[in-house]
XYZ file of C-alpha atoms in Angstrom:
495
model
C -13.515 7.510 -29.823
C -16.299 8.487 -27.565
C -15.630 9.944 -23.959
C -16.769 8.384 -21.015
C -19.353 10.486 -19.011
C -18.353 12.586 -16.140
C -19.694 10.853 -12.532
C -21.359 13.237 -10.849
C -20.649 12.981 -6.703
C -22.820 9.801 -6.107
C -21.654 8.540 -8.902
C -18.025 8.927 -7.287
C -19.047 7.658 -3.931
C -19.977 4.752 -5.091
C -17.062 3.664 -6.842
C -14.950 4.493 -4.324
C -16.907 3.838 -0.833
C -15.335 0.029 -1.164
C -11.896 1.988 -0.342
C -13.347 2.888 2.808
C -13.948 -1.287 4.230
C -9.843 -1.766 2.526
C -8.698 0.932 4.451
C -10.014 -0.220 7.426
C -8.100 -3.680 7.314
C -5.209 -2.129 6.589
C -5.554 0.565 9.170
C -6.036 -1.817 11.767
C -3.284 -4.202 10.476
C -1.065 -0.809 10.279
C -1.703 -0.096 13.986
C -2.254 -3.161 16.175
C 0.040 -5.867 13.953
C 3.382 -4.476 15.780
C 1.242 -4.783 18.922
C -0.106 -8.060 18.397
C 3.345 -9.557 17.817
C 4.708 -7.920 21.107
C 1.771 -9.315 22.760
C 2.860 -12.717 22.038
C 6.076 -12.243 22.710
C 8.558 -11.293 19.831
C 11.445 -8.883 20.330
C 11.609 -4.947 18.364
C 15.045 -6.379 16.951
C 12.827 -9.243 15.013
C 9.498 -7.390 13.990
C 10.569 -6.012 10.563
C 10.908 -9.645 10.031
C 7.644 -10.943 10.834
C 5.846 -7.549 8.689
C 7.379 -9.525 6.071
C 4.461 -10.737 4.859
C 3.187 -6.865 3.481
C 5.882 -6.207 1.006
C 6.174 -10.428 -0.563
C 2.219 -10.442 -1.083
C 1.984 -7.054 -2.961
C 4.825 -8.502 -4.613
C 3.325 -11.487 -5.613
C -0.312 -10.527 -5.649
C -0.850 -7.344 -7.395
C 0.777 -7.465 -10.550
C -0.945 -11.235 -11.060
C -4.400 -9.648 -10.155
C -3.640 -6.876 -11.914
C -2.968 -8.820 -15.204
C -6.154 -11.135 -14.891
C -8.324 -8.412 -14.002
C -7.389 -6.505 -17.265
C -8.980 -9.912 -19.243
C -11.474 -10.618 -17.107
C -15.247 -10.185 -18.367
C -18.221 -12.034 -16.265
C -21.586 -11.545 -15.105
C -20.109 -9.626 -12.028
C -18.140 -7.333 -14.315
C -13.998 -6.824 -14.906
C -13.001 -6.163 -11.553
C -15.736 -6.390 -9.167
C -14.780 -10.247 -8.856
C -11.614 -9.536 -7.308
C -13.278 -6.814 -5.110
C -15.166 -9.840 -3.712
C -13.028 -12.490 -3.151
C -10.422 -10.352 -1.463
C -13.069 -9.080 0.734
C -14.185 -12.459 2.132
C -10.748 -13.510 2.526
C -9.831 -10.341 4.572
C -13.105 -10.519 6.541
C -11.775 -14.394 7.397
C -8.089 -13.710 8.404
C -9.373 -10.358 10.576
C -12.061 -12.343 12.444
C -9.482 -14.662 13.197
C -6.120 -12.740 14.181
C -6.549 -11.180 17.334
C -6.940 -15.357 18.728
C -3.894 -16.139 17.115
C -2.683 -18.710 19.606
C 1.017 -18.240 18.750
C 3.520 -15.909 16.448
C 3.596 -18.446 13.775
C 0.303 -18.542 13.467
C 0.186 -14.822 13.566
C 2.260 -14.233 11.474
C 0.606 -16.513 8.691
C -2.817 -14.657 8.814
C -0.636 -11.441 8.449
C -0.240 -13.237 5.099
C -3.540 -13.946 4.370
C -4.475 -11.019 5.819
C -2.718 -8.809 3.259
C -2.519 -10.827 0.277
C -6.132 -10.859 0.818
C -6.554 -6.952 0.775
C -4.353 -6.354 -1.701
C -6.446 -8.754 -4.248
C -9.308 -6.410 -3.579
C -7.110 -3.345 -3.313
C -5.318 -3.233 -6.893
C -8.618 -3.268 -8.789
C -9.868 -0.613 -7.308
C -7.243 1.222 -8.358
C -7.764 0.596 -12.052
C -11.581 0.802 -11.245
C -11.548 4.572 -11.192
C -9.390 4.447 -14.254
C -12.358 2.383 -16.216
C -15.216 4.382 -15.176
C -14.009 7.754 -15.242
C -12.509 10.435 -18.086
C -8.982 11.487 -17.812
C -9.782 15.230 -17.082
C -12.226 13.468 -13.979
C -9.572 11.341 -12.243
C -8.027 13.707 -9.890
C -11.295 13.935 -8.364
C -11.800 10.265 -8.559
C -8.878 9.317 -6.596
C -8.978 11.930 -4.407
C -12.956 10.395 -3.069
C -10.976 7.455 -2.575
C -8.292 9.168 -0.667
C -11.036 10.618 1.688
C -12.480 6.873 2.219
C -9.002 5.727 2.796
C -8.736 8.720 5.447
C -12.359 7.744 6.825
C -11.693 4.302 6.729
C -8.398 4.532 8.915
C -9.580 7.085 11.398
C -12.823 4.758 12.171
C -10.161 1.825 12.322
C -7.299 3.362 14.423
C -9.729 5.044 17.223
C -11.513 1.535 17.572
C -9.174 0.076 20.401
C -8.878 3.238 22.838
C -12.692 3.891 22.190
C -13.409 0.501 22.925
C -11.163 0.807 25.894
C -11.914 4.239 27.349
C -15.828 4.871 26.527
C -16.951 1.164 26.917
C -14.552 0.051 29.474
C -13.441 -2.826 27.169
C -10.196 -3.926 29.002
C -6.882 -2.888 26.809
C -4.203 -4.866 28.788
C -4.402 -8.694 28.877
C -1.592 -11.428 30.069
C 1.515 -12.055 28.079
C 1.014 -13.704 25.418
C -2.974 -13.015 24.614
C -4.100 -10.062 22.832
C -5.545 -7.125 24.391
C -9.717 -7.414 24.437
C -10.350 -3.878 23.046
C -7.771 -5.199 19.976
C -9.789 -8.290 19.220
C -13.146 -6.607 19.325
C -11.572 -3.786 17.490
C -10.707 -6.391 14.504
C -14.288 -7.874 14.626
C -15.776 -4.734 14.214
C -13.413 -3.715 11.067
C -14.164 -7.118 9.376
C -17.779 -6.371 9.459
C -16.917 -2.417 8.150
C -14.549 -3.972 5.470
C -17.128 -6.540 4.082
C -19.794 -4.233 4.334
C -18.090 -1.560 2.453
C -16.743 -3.445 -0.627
C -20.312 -5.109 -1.360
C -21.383 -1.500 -1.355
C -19.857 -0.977 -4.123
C -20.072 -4.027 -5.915
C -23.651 -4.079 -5.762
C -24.363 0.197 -6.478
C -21.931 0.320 -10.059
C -22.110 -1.187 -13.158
C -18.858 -1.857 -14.699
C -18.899 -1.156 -18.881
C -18.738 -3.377 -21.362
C -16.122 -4.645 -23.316
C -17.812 -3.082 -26.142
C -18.119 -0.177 -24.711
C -14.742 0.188 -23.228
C -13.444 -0.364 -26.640
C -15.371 2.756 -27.925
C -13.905 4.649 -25.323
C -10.550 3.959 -25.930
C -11.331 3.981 -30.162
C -10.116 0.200 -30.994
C -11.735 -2.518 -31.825
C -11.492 -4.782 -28.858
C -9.612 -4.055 -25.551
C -8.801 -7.752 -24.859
C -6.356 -8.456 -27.767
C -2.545 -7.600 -26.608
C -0.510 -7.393 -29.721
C 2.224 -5.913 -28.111
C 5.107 -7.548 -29.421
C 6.888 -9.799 -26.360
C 9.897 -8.846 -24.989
C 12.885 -11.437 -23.638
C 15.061 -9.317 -21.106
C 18.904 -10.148 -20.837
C 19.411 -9.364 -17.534
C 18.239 -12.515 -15.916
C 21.788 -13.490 -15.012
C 22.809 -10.090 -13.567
C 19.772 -10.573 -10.758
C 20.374 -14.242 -10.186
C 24.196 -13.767 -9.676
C 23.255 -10.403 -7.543
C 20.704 -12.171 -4.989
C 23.766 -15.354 -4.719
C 26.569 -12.965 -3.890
C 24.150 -11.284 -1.201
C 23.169 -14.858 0.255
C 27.183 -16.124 0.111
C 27.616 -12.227 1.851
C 25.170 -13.186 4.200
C 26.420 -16.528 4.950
C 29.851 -15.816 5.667
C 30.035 -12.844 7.169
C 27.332 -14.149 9.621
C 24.774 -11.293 8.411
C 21.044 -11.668 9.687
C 18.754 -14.177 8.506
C 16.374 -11.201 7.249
C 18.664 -10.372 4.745
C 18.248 -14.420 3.191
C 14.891 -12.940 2.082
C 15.983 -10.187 -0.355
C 18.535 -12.780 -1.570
C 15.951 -14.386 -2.846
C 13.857 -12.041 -4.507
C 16.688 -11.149 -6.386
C 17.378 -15.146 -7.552
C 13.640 -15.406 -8.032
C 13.447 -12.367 -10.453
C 16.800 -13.708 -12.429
C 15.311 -16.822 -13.052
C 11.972 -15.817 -13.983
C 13.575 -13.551 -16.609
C 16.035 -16.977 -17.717
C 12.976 -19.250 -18.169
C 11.411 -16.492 -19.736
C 13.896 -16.095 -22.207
C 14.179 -19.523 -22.981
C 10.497 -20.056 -23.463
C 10.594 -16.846 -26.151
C 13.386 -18.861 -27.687
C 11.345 -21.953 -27.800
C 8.322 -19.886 -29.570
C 6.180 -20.089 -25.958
C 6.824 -16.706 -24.747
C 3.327 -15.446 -24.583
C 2.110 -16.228 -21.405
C 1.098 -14.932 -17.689
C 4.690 -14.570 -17.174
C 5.984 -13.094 -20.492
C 3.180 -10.474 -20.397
C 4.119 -9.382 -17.468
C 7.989 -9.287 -18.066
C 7.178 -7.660 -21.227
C 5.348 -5.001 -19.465
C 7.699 -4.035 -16.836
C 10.501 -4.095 -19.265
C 8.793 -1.459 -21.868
C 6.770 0.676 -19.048
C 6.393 4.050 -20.459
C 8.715 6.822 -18.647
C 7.066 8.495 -17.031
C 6.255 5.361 -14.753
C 9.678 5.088 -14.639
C 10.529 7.976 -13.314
C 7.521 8.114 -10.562
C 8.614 4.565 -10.057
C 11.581 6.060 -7.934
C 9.529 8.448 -5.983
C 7.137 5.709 -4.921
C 10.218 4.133 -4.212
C 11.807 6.343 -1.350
C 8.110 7.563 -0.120
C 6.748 3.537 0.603
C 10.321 3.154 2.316
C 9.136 6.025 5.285
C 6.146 4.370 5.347
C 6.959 1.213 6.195
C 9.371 1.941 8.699
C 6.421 4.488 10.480
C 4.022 1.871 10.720
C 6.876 -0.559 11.876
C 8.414 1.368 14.553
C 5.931 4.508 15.849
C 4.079 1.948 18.358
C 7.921 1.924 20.173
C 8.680 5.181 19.679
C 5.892 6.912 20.993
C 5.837 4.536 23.556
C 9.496 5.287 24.714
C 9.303 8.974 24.112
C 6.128 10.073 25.156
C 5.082 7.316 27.728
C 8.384 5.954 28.877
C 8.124 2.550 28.617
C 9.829 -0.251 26.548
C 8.392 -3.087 28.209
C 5.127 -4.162 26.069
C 2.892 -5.900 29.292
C 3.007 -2.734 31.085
C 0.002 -0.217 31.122
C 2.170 2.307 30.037
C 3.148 0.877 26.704
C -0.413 0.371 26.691
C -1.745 3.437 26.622
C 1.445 4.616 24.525
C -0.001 1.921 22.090
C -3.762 3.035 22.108
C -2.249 6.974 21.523
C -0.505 5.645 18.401
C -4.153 4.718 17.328
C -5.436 8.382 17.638
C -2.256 9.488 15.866
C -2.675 7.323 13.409
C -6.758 8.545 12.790
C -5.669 12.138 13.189
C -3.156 11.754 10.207
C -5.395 10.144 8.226
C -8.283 12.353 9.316
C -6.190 15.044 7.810
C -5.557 13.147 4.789
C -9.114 12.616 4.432
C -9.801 16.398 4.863
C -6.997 17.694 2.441
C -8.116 15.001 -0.339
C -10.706 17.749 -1.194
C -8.205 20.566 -1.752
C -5.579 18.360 -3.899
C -7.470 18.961 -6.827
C -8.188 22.449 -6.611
C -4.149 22.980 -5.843
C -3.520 21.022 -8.587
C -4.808 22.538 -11.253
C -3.301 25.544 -10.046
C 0.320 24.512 -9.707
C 0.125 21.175 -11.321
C 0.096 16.898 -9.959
C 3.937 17.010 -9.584
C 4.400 20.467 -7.582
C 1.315 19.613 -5.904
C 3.371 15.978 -4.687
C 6.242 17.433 -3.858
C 4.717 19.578 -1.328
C 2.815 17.336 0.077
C 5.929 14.961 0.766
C 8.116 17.738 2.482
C 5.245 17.995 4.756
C 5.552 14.501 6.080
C 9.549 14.745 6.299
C 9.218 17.342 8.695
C 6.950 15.628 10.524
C 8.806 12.241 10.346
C 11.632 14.151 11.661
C 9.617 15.919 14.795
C 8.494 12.721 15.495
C 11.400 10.978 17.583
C 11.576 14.906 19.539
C 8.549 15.579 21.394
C 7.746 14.065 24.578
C 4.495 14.779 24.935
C 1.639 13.187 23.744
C -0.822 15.824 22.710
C 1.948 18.033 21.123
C 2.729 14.703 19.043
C -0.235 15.547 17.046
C 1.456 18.420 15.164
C 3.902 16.370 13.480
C 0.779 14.123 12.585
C -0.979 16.834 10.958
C 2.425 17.287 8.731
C 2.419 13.454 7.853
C -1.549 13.587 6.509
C -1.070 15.915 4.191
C 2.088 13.748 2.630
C -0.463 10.771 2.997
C -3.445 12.383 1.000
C -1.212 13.346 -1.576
C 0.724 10.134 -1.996
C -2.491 8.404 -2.430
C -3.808 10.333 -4.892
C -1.063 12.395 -7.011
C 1.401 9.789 -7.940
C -2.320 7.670 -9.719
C -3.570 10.610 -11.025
C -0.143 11.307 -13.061
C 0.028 7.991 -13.835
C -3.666 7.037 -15.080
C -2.902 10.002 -17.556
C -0.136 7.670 -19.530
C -1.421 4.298 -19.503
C -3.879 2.855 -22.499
C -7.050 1.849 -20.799
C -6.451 -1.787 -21.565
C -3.710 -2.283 -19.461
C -4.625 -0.372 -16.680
C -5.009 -2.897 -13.944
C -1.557 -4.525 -15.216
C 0.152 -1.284 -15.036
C -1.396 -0.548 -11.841
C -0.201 -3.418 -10.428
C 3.556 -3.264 -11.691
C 3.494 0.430 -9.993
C 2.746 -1.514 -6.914
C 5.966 -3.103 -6.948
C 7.661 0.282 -6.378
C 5.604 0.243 -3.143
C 6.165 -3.017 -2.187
C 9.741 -3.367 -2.736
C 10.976 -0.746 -0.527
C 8.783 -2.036 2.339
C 10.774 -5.617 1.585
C 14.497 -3.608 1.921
C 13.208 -2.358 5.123
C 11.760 -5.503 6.667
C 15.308 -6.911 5.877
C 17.231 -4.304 6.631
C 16.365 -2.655 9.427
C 15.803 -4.612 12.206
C 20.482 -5.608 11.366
C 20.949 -1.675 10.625
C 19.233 -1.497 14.201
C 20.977 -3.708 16.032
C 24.533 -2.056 15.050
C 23.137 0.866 15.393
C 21.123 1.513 18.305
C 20.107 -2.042 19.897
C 16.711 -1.863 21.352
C 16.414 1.951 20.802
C 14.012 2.911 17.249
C 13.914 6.475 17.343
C 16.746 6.955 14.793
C 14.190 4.822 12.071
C 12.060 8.322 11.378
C 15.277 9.897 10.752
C 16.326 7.814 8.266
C 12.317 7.962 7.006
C 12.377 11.916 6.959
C 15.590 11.874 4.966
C 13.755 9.002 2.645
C 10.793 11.813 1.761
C 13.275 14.279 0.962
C 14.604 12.381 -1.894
C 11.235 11.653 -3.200
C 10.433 14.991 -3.419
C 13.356 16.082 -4.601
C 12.843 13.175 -7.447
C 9.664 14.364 -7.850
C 10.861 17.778 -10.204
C 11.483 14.496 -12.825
C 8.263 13.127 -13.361
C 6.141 14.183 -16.678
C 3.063 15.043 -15.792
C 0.204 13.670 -18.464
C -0.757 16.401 -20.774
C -4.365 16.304 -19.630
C -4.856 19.071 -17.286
C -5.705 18.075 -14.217
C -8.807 18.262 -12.166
């Protein structure tokens, strides 16, 4: 087995500089989606409901790309194809947001909008996984964390910039979306394609041959894993039915239809399964990737429930700090006023500081980790951001807001790099990019619970009123750090 060759820090750039156009499109989804939706005229009570779209497409998406991408050799490499047609798509449904003429149709190119980015997304994660050595990974995912950081800041300061230095106007009429927004968007398309053909065009992706060496087998296509028929399917089918018939009758919110059905889509995906591998025809898209979620190794089990509780604070920050701040720190809940305005644009520098931060501290993970290890290194970093979830919903002014921010960058840079450090450590390099992408349903299923959820928790709860959301997330962080002290780290030190 022959070791791949350390990067040295262009070598790292390059891979990673893509992560810097992703982050952008996400950043700007992140911040202006809640505020696009307002604009045309949706309710706080119904917006988990239209972020729907986040949580299904990582769903959906990632593990699928993730699977392909593992078997996919070309001209253009193993995952620099992916990189490229998620980019274009992006580009498309970014362009073409900000004129949405109506919520539907808003709401659809949030769809396209993230299954897009997450097609280019999931490879990259893998990517640094393929062209880097174990003991150089830290490193490599932390250069991505600082484009993410970079990426985001650039993103998030776009509208207020636009709207305060060039005098591009940040209010419009209900139901049309703020100028400095759409240029804002047209600007992070061009960044995002920009970015990603970087790095497409500055890497070259190794060989199948040589990828084989590296790992010391003969061919990292084959899978001769044995495949694996789950019995379960009947549990999760008769689970998602008793929450739709709970639904139903008790008169429950519509939202909740949607977890219903992931849970009767799973069950029978695992009963067709079953009866294919009874049948002899087991060994397909679907029973590879059954058979790898059902015999992940345990360690990704057990950082499986920290991404679990940290992607469910997330969601709900990116859902609900555009109201909060708004009502806390600018007094208003009305979304055509200039107030929630400017509360809106200040969001946007929150959301740049944070990730400016996260950008910053990216370069100090690895040095901390190697002193007190990936998992104590983690669990640090997500304390941090419960405090300042929890300071959040307390200060009423705008510049002190930025403390709690601070708190919640250092959680970010940590949660995107730790938890993919630890778990690039355990994986065999063939089935990276479907392992990645089976993690990502630990991320994405959390931010489905919450789109469901919340918005009926809310209206028993506090009609009208968020602030008690970044409670619930600060609490969320808590338990994912505590969960943390469970994970096995890989025995390659890390660096």
């Amino acid at each position: 087995m022959t070791e791949k060759p350390r990067q040295s820090i262009g070598g790292l750039w390059n891979i990673s500089f893509g992560f810097f156009g992703i982050q952008t499109g996400f950043a700007l989804q992140n911040a202006n989606v809640t505020r696009i939706f307002q604009s045309l005229g949706t309710s706080i009570d119904n917006l988990p409901l239209l972020w729907i779209a986040a949580p299904v497409t990582g769903l959906l998406v990632q593990p699928l790309v993730g699977h392909f991408s593992d078997r996919t050799w070309g001209s253009l490499g193993r995952r620099r194809p992916y990189f490229l047609a998620g980019a274009l798509l992006a580009t498309i449904a970014l362009l073409a947001m900000p004129f949405a003429p109506g919520l539907i149709v808003a709401a659809l190119l949030l769809w396209l909008l993230d299954g897009s980015l997450n097609v280019t997304m999931e490879p990259f994660r893998a990517f640094v996984g393929d062209m880097l050595p174990n003991r150089q990974r830290t490193a490599g995912y932390a250069m991505q964390t600082a484009f993410i950081g970079a990426g985001a800041v650039a993103a998030s300061l776009a509208p207020i910039m636009l709207s305060h230095v060039f005098g591009v106007a940040s209010t419009a009429p209900a139901g049309e979306v703020p100028p400095s927004v759409r240029l804002a968007f047209q600007i992070g398309a061009a960044a995002l394609l920009v970015a990603v053909l970087w790095t497409i065009v500055t890497t070259r992706e190794y060989s199948p041959g040589e990828m084989a060496a590296f790992e010391g087998v003969e061919t990292v296509e084959a899978d001769a894993a044995p495949i694996v028929a789950p019995r379960g399917g009947p549990l999760w089918l008769a689970a998602g039915l008793a929450v739709g018939t709970v639904v139903e009758t008790a008169g429950l919110d519509k939202p909740l239809y949607i977890l219903a059905g992931v849970l009767v889509a799973f069950g029978i995906a695992q009963i067709v399964h079953r009866i294919a591998v009874g049948k002899g025809k087991g060994d397909n898209v679907l029973g590879r990737i059954l058979t790898d979620l059902a015999t992940m190794p345990d360690g990704m089990r057990r950082l499986a429930v920290v991404q679990f509780c940290t992607w469910s604070a997330l969601f709900i920050l990116w859902i609900y700090t555009t109201p909060v701040v708004a009502q806390v720190a600018f007094h208003s809940i009305d979304p055509t006023s200039q107030a929630y305005a400017d509360g809106a644009d200040w969001v946007g520098v929150l959301f740049a500081v944070y990730n400016g931060i996260a950008a910053l501290a990216a370069f100090l993970l690895p040095l901390l980790a190697t002193g007190i290890g990936r998992k104590a290194t983690h669990m640090i970093g997500l304390f941090c951001g419960a405090v300042g979830f929890a300071l959040l919903p307390l200060i009423g002014s705008p510049m002190l807001l930025l403390m709690p921010m601070v708190l919640i960058g250092i959680a970010w840079s940590s949660i995107l790099t730790m938890p993919y450090a630890i778990l690039s450590s355990l994986l065999p390099q063939r089935k990276l990019g479907i392992y990645m992408g089976l993690f990502n349903i630990f991320v994405v299923l959390p931010q489905l619970l919450v789109s469901s959820v919340m918005g009926a928790v809310g209206r028993l709860v506090s009609p009208g009123d968020p602030r008690w959301t970044l409670g619930v997330a600060a609490v969320s962080l808590v338990i994912a750090g505590v969960m943390t002290l469970a994970v096995r780290e890989g025995e390659a030190p890390p660096q």
